[in-house]
Amino acid sequence: MYAALRSIGAYVPPKILTNKDLEQMVDTSDEWITKRTGIKTRHICEDESTSDMGTKAALKAIERSGIPKDAIDMIVCATISPDYFCMPSTACMIAKKLDLSHVPAFDISAACTGFIYALATAKAFIESKMARNVLIIGAERLSAIVDYSDRTTCILFGDGAGAAIVSATEDKQEAIVDVHIEADGKYYDYLITPGCGTNKPCDEETLKRRECFIHMKGNETFKVAVKTLTSDVRDILEKNGIGTEDIAYFVPHQANYRILSAVASALKLKEEQVVVTVDKYGNTSSASIPMAINDLYEAGKLSKGDLLLLDAFGGGFTWGSALVPFAPL
Ligand code: ACO
């Protein structure tokens, strides 16, 4: 049994936060943000939760898959901005909103690599015949865990959700070729929400030090990200005997234009192969890859059989890559 990517869907909240808006909030400029990150705008939730956005993305993915909702037998949601701190999981909230009961549902916490971890999980469950139709989601309300007085992080992140249906198939032609996931916890404090977990429970001090928000060693993270992603993507291509000319689209996690263009140019990918959405959405963590695939789909650029090369890097550190043909029914 193999696993195939049947469909894609996404949702972004309507409110847009521009670089000009951020100029009014912190000591920054449109010029600095554009030059250092490539970001111009990001979408921000007003009254929606992570599971609200995940549900909207999931409904699109389900409708486009042609697979009945009741045939879904597993829900996996990647997120670092869950609706609730410990429980219930955001996947359970999405199951409730989709009116899907008696289906296993759980979250994955792998920061910006979350969608690739969810894809690896769906593939493993399907190949071991424990599931047939898995709904995977990357959904983030990062604006709720971003400190809008910290100019080094608040300019980067946005909200949104993406979802996909991964289904069982016996046809090797349409199968996900490979998914690779990895992590190295020695970098745990490069990207961290230091307070309000069980390590440092929420109290007046943690709140005063704004430790429930994202803290990042940006420059150090940048350097490890470029090096790790370049070798990770080279490895997955080499292992599977696939050349860059076989890739229809390279869909990297959208953290920073400079990171994704450095990886793309190290691999000598053509401009038209590289999918860039960071300018519009900023960094939406686990949602960024499915949102970018959805943009391709809605622009009519994605055809059956197109081979996608995915890669991501994020807090933990975690990283991963995948070779995935688009295989609608
Ligand atoms: N506006 C103006 N100046 C700023 C801003 C800002 N918003 N932010 C920082 N600066 C200043 C700094 O204070 C510093 O000033 P100094 O030289 O006087 O000390 C200067 O700009 C340079 O700062 P750096 O941090 O070295 O800037 P850099 O070029 O590294 O860009 C950035 C920062 C955009 C954060 C970059 O390092 C980056 O993208 N890092 C990686 C992010 C990433 O990949 N994260 C992983 C995924 S996220 C996840 O998992 C949730």
Tab-separated table of C-alpha atoms and ligand atoms in Angstrom:
chain	number	residue	atom	x	y	z
A	1	MET	CA	0.000	0.000	0.000
A	2	TYR	CA	1.233	3.506	-0.867
A	3	ALA	CA	0.150	7.014	0.206
A	4	ALA	CA	-0.902	9.713	-2.286
A	5	LEU	CA	-1.539	13.463	-1.969
A	6	ARG	CA	-5.118	13.808	-3.250
A	7	SER	CA	-5.990	17.441	-2.567
A	8	ILE	CA	-5.038	20.748	-0.997
A	9	GLY	CA	-6.913	23.634	0.640
A	10	ALA	CA	-6.075	26.773	2.615
A	11	TYR	CA	-7.566	29.708	4.463
A	12	VAL	CA	-6.232	33.096	5.534
A	13	PRO	CA	-8.076	35.595	7.740
A	14	PRO	CA	-9.081	38.784	5.903
A	15	LYS	CA	-7.247	41.378	8.023
A	16	ILE	CA	-3.870	42.405	6.568
A	17	LEU	CA	-0.961	43.852	8.570
A	18	THR	CA	1.455	45.783	6.346
A	19	ASN	CA	5.045	46.844	6.918
A	20	LYS	CA	3.744	50.416	7.104
A	21	ASP	CA	1.388	49.364	9.939
A	22	LEU	CA	4.373	47.838	11.774
A	23	GLU	CA	6.294	51.118	11.365
A	24	GLN	CA	3.642	52.630	13.675
A	25	MET	CA	4.090	49.880	16.269
A	26	VAL	CA	7.881	49.341	16.590
A	27	ASP	CA	11.146	50.973	15.481
A	28	THR	CA	11.346	49.431	12.003
A	29	SER	CA	10.889	50.336	8.349
A	30	ASP	CA	9.308	48.866	5.247
A	31	GLU	CA	12.755	49.041	3.650
A	32	TRP	CA	14.469	47.002	6.414
A	33	ILE	CA	11.754	44.333	6.495
A	34	THR	CA	11.629	43.996	2.700
A	35	LYS	CA	15.407	43.825	2.315
A	36	ARG	CA	16.065	41.405	5.205
A	37	THR	CA	13.028	39.118	4.850
A	38	GLY	CA	11.124	39.728	1.583
A	39	ILE	CA	7.913	40.159	3.616
A	40	LYS	CA	5.456	42.942	2.651
A	41	THR	CA	2.208	41.826	4.330
A	42	ARG	CA	0.833	39.134	6.641
A	43	HIS	CA	-2.744	38.141	7.530
A	44	ILE	CA	-3.838	38.435	11.152
A	45	CYS	CA	-6.827	36.872	12.965
A	46	GLU	CA	-9.320	39.080	14.708
A	47	ASP	CA	-11.800	36.688	16.248
A	48	GLU	CA	-10.938	33.296	14.759
A	49	SER	CA	-9.061	30.502	16.504
A	50	THR	CA	-6.445	28.156	15.052
A	51	SER	CA	-9.071	25.410	14.757
A	52	ASP	CA	-11.531	27.770	13.010
A	53	MET	CA	-8.933	28.410	10.305
A	54	GLY	CA	-7.882	24.754	10.182
A	55	THR	CA	-11.505	23.693	9.721
A	56	LYS	CA	-12.013	26.132	6.819
A	57	ALA	CA	-8.862	24.859	5.084
A	58	ALA	CA	-9.893	21.240	5.769
A	59	LEU	CA	-13.370	21.721	4.243
A	60	LYS	CA	-11.763	22.926	0.998
A	61	ALA	CA	-9.317	20.014	0.925
A	62	ILE	CA	-12.125	17.506	1.583
A	63	GLU	CA	-14.373	18.989	-1.113
A	64	ARG	CA	-11.561	19.019	-3.686
A	65	SER	CA	-10.491	15.438	-2.896
A	66	GLY	CA	-13.779	13.897	-4.039
A	67	ILE	CA	-13.530	11.641	-0.982
A	68	PRO	CA	-16.602	11.703	1.285
A	69	LYS	CA	-15.986	13.390	4.624
A	70	ASP	CA	-17.111	10.267	6.473
A	71	ALA	CA	-14.339	8.231	4.806
A	72	ILE	CA	-11.694	10.216	6.734
A	73	ASP	CA	-10.231	7.888	9.340
A	74	MET	CA	-7.540	10.065	10.949
A	75	ILE	CA	-6.944	13.777	11.631
A	76	VAL	CA	-3.455	15.140	12.287
A	77	CYS	CA	-2.962	18.837	13.001
A	78	ALA	CA	0.491	20.423	13.099
A	79	THR	CA	0.542	23.591	15.183
A	80	ILE	CA	2.553	25.567	17.724
A	81	SER	CA	-0.354	27.896	18.450
A	82	PRO	CA	-3.070	25.477	19.610
A	83	ASP	CA	-6.516	26.662	20.698
A	84	TYR	CA	-5.824	25.403	24.222
A	85	PHE	CA	-2.562	25.225	26.143
A	86	CYS	CA	-2.606	21.496	27.029
A	87	MET	CA	-5.914	19.985	26.002
A	88	PRO	CA	-8.010	19.367	24.061
A	89	SER	CA	-5.866	19.153	20.951
A	90	THR	CA	-6.585	21.464	18.035
A	91	ALA	CA	-7.153	18.308	15.917
A	92	CYS	CA	-9.989	17.349	18.317
A	93	MET	CA	-11.497	20.835	17.939
A	94	ILE	CA	-11.320	20.481	14.135
A	95	ALA	CA	-12.927	17.012	14.360
A	96	LYS	CA	-15.760	18.545	16.387
A	97	LYS	CA	-16.250	21.399	13.900
A	98	LEU	CA	-16.218	18.936	10.973
A	99	ASP	CA	-18.703	16.748	12.865
A	100	LEU	CA	-16.365	13.755	12.637
A	101	SER	CA	-16.580	11.543	15.693
A	102	HIS	CA	-14.894	8.198	16.403
A	103	VAL	CA	-11.859	9.245	14.346
A	104	PRO	CA	-8.388	9.427	15.946
A	105	ALA	CA	-7.271	13.052	16.111
A	106	PHE	CA	-4.028	14.456	17.504
A	107	ASP	CA	-1.608	17.387	17.210
A	108	ILE	CA	2.018	17.429	16.159
A	109	SER	CA	4.423	20.007	17.592
A	110	ALA	CA	7.363	20.428	15.227
A	111	ALA	CA	7.189	24.198	14.641
A	112	CYS	CA	7.706	25.188	10.987
A	113	THR	CA	8.447	21.572	9.989
A	114	GLY	CA	5.049	20.484	11.340
A	115	PHE	CA	3.379	19.887	7.975
A	116	ILE	CA	6.202	17.603	6.819
A	117	TYR	CA	6.007	15.697	10.126
A	118	ALA	CA	2.221	15.350	9.580
A	119	LEU	CA	2.834	14.099	6.036
A	120	ALA	CA	5.349	11.517	7.324
A	121	THR	CA	2.807	10.393	9.945
A	122	ALA	CA	-0.010	10.038	7.379
A	123	LYS	CA	2.283	8.092	5.031
A	124	ALA	CA	3.382	5.703	7.789
A	125	PHE	CA	-0.184	5.054	8.997
A	126	ILE	CA	-1.390	4.410	5.443
A	127	GLU	CA	1.532	2.173	4.460
A	128	SER	CA	1.036	0.123	7.629
A	129	LYS	CA	-2.686	-0.153	6.724
A	130	MET	CA	-3.810	1.551	9.951
A	131	ALA	CA	-5.566	4.340	8.012
A	132	ARG	CA	-6.848	4.932	4.458
A	133	ASN	CA	-7.801	8.609	4.267
A	134	VAL	CA	-5.869	10.989	6.513
A	135	LEU	CA	-6.705	14.692	6.850
A	136	ILE	CA	-3.503	16.599	7.615
A	137	ILE	CA	-3.558	20.255	8.615
A	138	GLY	CA	-1.021	22.971	9.393
A	139	ALA	CA	-2.768	25.819	11.218
A	140	GLU	CA	-1.368	28.747	13.152
A	141	ARG	CA	-2.614	31.799	14.980
A	142	LEU	CA	0.944	33.005	15.575
A	143	SER	CA	-0.256	36.558	16.218
A	144	ALA	CA	-1.422	35.284	19.634
A	145	ILE	CA	2.119	34.214	20.635
A	146	VAL	CA	4.047	37.071	19.025
A	147	ASP	CA	5.262	40.020	21.100
A	148	TYR	CA	4.228	43.124	19.142
A	149	SER	CA	6.748	45.207	21.082
A	150	ASP	CA	9.698	43.061	19.856
A	151	ARG	CA	10.787	44.293	16.425
A	152	THR	CA	13.062	41.302	15.871
A	153	THR	CA	10.134	38.838	15.754
A	154	CYS	CA	6.824	40.690	15.237
A	155	ILE	CA	7.644	41.623	11.654
A	156	LEU	CA	8.049	37.983	10.643
A	157	PHE	CA	4.925	36.061	11.540
A	158	GLY	CA	1.369	35.766	10.215
A	159	ASP	CA	-1.761	33.621	10.637
A	160	GLY	CA	-3.309	31.049	8.321
A	161	ALA	CA	-4.031	27.389	7.677
A	162	GLY	CA	-3.516	24.763	5.006
A	163	ALA	CA	-4.839	21.210	4.731
A	164	ALA	CA	-4.502	18.138	2.550
A	165	ILE	CA	-6.039	14.708	2.098
A	166	VAL	CA	-3.534	11.853	1.920
A	167	SER	CA	-5.051	8.551	0.816
A	168	ALA	CA	-4.158	4.918	0.252
A	169	THR	CA	-3.355	3.791	-3.283
A	170	GLU	CA	-1.952	0.692	-4.945
A	171	ASP	CA	-0.633	2.726	-7.861
A	172	LYS	CA	3.086	3.385	-7.308
A	173	GLN	CA	3.040	6.126	-9.978
A	174	GLU	CA	0.978	8.393	-7.730
A	175	ALA	CA	2.695	7.482	-4.442
A	176	ILE	CA	4.567	9.921	-2.208
A	177	VAL	CA	8.172	9.097	-3.135
A	178	ASP	CA	9.871	9.874	0.186
A	179	VAL	CA	9.551	11.949	3.359
A	180	HIS	CA	12.539	12.684	5.559
A	181	ILE	CA	12.228	14.198	9.064
A	182	GLU	CA	14.914	15.027	11.600
A	183	ALA	CA	15.585	17.089	14.748
A	184	ASP	CA	18.402	18.275	16.995
A	185	GLY	CA	17.308	19.389	20.466
A	186	LYS	CA	20.646	20.954	21.315
A	187	TYR	CA	19.351	24.091	19.583
A	188	TYR	CA	16.199	24.131	21.757
A	189	ASP	CA	16.719	27.709	22.990
A	190	TYR	CA	17.343	29.322	19.577
A	191	LEU	CA	13.590	29.487	18.961
A	192	ILE	CA	11.576	29.215	22.126
A	193	THR	CA	8.606	30.404	24.153
A	194	PRO	CA	10.551	30.322	27.443
A	195	GLY	CA	7.735	30.777	29.941
A	196	CYS	CA	4.274	29.482	30.777
A	197	GLY	CA	5.126	25.830	30.121
A	198	THR	CA	5.703	23.363	32.930
A	199	ASN	CA	9.436	24.197	32.905
A	200	LYS	CA	8.609	27.747	33.996
A	201	PRO	CA	4.951	27.936	34.970
A	202	CYS	CA	2.993	31.060	34.285
A	203	ASP	CA	3.386	33.654	37.047
A	204	GLU	CA	3.767	37.404	37.330
A	205	GLU	CA	7.515	37.239	36.563
A	206	THR	CA	7.163	35.172	33.355
A	207	LEU	CA	4.395	37.468	32.162
A	208	LYS	CA	6.406	40.599	33.008
A	209	ARG	CA	9.378	39.251	31.054
A	210	ARG	CA	7.020	38.456	28.165
A	211	GLU	CA	8.216	34.858	28.203
A	212	CYS	CA	4.988	33.393	26.857
A	213	PHE	CA	5.864	34.898	23.468
A	214	ILE	CA	8.234	33.666	20.723
A	215	HIS	CA	11.906	34.484	21.384
A	216	MET	CA	14.411	33.867	18.597
A	217	LYS	CA	18.157	34.033	18.006
A	218	GLY	CA	17.426	35.094	14.434
A	219	ASN	CA	20.872	35.390	12.934
A	220	GLU	CA	22.134	32.097	14.398
A	221	THR	CA	18.915	30.340	13.297
A	222	PHE	CA	19.339	31.769	9.796
A	223	LYS	CA	22.828	30.278	9.399
A	224	VAL	CA	21.886	26.780	10.642
A	225	ALA	CA	18.707	26.849	8.491
A	226	VAL	CA	20.502	27.578	5.200
A	227	LYS	CA	23.219	24.966	5.809
A	228	THR	CA	20.862	22.236	7.040
A	229	LEU	CA	18.193	22.745	4.380
A	230	THR	CA	20.675	22.724	1.505
A	231	SER	CA	22.209	19.402	2.575
A	232	ASP	CA	18.815	17.897	3.499
A	233	VAL	CA	17.326	18.652	0.076
A	234	ARG	CA	20.454	17.391	-1.725
A	235	ASP	CA	20.263	14.144	0.287
A	236	ILE	CA	16.607	13.382	-0.507
A	237	LEU	CA	17.153	14.016	-4.231
A	238	GLU	CA	20.306	11.872	-4.334
A	239	LYS	CA	18.796	9.050	-2.265
A	240	ASN	CA	15.854	8.790	-4.689
A	241	GLY	CA	17.873	9.282	-7.896
A	242	ILE	CA	15.912	12.436	-8.784
A	243	GLY	CA	17.433	15.451	-10.522
A	244	THR	CA	16.284	19.037	-10.077
A	245	GLU	CA	15.007	18.955	-13.690
A	246	ASP	CA	12.404	16.366	-12.562
A	247	ILE	CA	10.943	18.785	-9.982
A	248	ALA	CA	7.884	20.748	-11.116
A	249	TYR	CA	7.910	22.987	-8.043
A	250	PHE	CA	10.179	23.542	-5.056
A	251	VAL	CA	7.873	24.505	-2.156
A	252	PRO	CA	10.054	25.557	0.782
A	253	HIS	CA	8.825	26.703	4.179
A	254	GLN	CA	8.342	30.463	3.857
A	255	ALA	CA	10.416	31.939	6.710
A	256	ASN	CA	12.575	34.435	4.893
A	257	TYR	CA	13.111	35.085	1.167
A	258	ARG	CA	16.881	35.109	1.716
A	259	ILE	CA	16.812	31.574	3.198
A	260	LEU	CA	14.689	30.040	0.466
A	261	SER	CA	16.547	31.759	-2.375
A	262	ALA	CA	19.930	30.689	-0.917
A	263	VAL	CA	18.766	27.046	-0.873
A	264	ALA	CA	17.213	27.327	-4.354
A	265	SER	CA	20.349	28.827	-5.866
A	266	ALA	CA	22.633	26.239	-4.174
A	267	LEU	CA	20.488	23.594	-5.907
A	268	LYS	CA	20.545	25.564	-9.194
A	269	LEU	CA	16.742	25.563	-9.413
A	270	LYS	CA	15.143	27.803	-12.047
A	271	GLU	CA	13.144	30.799	-10.827
A	272	GLU	CA	9.894	29.378	-12.223
A	273	GLN	CA	10.365	26.201	-10.138
A	274	VAL	CA	10.538	28.075	-6.825
A	275	VAL	CA	7.265	28.916	-5.039
A	276	VAL	CA	7.402	32.175	-3.056
A	277	THR	CA	4.519	33.400	-0.881
A	278	VAL	CA	6.465	34.874	2.042
A	279	ASP	CA	5.925	38.373	0.610
A	280	LYS	CA	2.126	38.037	1.086
A	281	TYR	CA	1.769	35.848	4.168
A	282	GLY	CA	5.012	36.183	6.173
A	283	ASN	CA	6.037	33.131	8.173
A	284	THR	CA	2.949	31.051	9.033
A	285	SER	CA	5.008	28.165	10.482
A	286	SER	CA	3.345	24.760	9.884
A	287	ALA	CA	0.745	26.338	7.567
A	288	SER	CA	3.189	27.867	5.102
A	289	ILE	CA	3.844	24.834	2.867
A	290	PRO	CA	0.192	23.773	2.346
A	291	MET	CA	-0.771	27.449	1.885
A	292	ALA	CA	1.906	27.772	-0.828
A	293	ILE	CA	0.765	24.554	-2.582
A	294	ASN	CA	-2.799	25.877	-2.412
A	295	ASP	CA	-1.715	29.129	-4.095
A	296	LEU	CA	-0.261	27.069	-6.966
A	297	TYR	CA	-3.477	25.036	-7.171
A	298	GLU	CA	-5.775	28.073	-7.165
A	299	ALA	CA	-3.619	29.791	-9.806
A	300	GLY	CA	-4.243	26.742	-12.045
A	301	LYS	CA	-0.527	25.935	-12.118
A	302	LEU	CA	-0.657	22.514	-10.457
A	303	SER	CA	-1.314	19.487	-12.685
A	304	LYS	CA	-1.760	15.802	-11.942
A	305	GLY	CA	1.655	14.143	-11.685
A	306	ASP	CA	3.608	17.343	-10.943
A	307	LEU	CA	6.440	16.400	-8.576
A	308	LEU	CA	6.728	18.738	-5.557
A	309	LEU	CA	9.918	19.071	-3.526
A	310	LEU	CA	9.068	20.290	-0.013
A	311	ASP	CA	11.474	21.445	2.680
A	312	ALA	CA	11.154	23.080	6.090
A	313	PHE	CA	13.166	24.120	9.114
A	314	GLY	CA	11.945	25.322	12.487
A	315	GLY	CA	12.069	25.501	16.252
A	316	GLY	CA	13.477	22.477	18.066
A	317	PHE	CA	15.408	22.551	15.757
A	318	THR	CA	13.382	20.342	13.452
A	319	TRP	CA	13.748	19.972	9.707
A	320	GLY	CA	12.517	17.805	6.880
A	321	SER	CA	11.950	17.356	3.172
A	322	ALA	CA	9.602	15.417	0.934
A	323	LEU	CA	9.119	14.364	-2.695
A	324	VAL	CA	5.394	14.351	-3.428
A	325	PRO	CA	3.572	13.968	-6.738
A	326	PHE	CA	0.228	15.775	-6.891
A	327	ALA	CA	-2.272	12.954	-7.332
A	328	PRO	CA	-5.909	14.089	-7.435
A	329	LEU	CA	-8.473	11.334	-8.143
B	1	ACO	N1	13.736	46.663	11.970
B	1	ACO	C1	14.917	47.341	11.958
B	1	ACO	N2	16.059	46.838	12.473
B	1	ACO	C2	16.001	45.601	13.019
B	1	ACO	C3	14.807	44.856	13.073
B	1	ACO	C4	13.647	45.439	12.531
B	1	ACO	N3	12.452	44.806	12.525
B	1	ACO	N4	15.068	43.672	13.665
B	1	ACO	C5	16.361	43.660	13.984
B	1	ACO	N5	16.934	44.827	13.603
B	1	ACO	C6	18.339	45.251	13.736
B	1	ACO	C7	19.053	44.513	14.837
B	1	ACO	O1	18.820	45.121	16.084
B	1	ACO	C8	20.486	44.619	14.377
B	1	ACO	O2	20.960	45.911	14.731
B	1	ACO	P1	22.489	46.120	15.224
B	1	ACO	O3	23.325	45.686	14.058
B	1	ACO	O4	22.540	47.575	15.522
B	1	ACO	O5	22.645	45.216	16.413
B	1	ACO	C9	20.394	44.552	12.860
B	1	ACO	O6	19.028	44.900	12.541
B	1	ACO	C10	20.718	43.193	12.283
B	1	ACO	O7	20.029	42.185	13.017
B	1	ACO	P2	20.139	40.659	12.649
B	1	ACO	O8	19.345	39.854	13.630
B	1	ACO	O9	21.581	40.293	12.448
B	1	ACO	O10	19.412	40.651	11.203
B	1	ACO	P3	19.320	39.485	10.155
B	1	ACO	O11	19.837	39.945	8.865
B	1	ACO	O12	19.823	38.172	10.712
B	1	ACO	O13	17.729	39.339	9.966
B	1	ACO	C11	15.959	37.833	10.655
B	1	ACO	C12	16.899	38.972	11.068
B	1	ACO	C13	15.053	38.361	9.572
B	1	ACO	C14	15.143	37.428	11.867
B	1	ACO	C15	16.772	36.629	10.124
B	1	ACO	O14	17.843	36.352	10.990
B	1	ACO	C16	15.960	35.337	9.948
B	1	ACO	O15	15.141	35.251	9.069
B	1	ACO	N6	16.268	34.311	10.748
B	1	ACO	C17	15.736	32.945	10.564
B	1	ACO	C18	14.294	32.813	10.889
B	1	ACO	C19	13.892	31.365	10.707
B	1	ACO	O16	14.210	30.711	9.732
B	1	ACO	N7	13.218	30.803	11.672
B	1	ACO	C20	12.875	29.376	11.577
B	1	ACO	C21	11.470	29.142	11.392
B	1	ACO	S1	10.454	29.989	12.539
B	1	ACO	C22	9.667	28.774	13.546
B	1	ACO	O17	10.055	27.639	13.628
B	1	ACO	C23	8.497	29.239	14.354
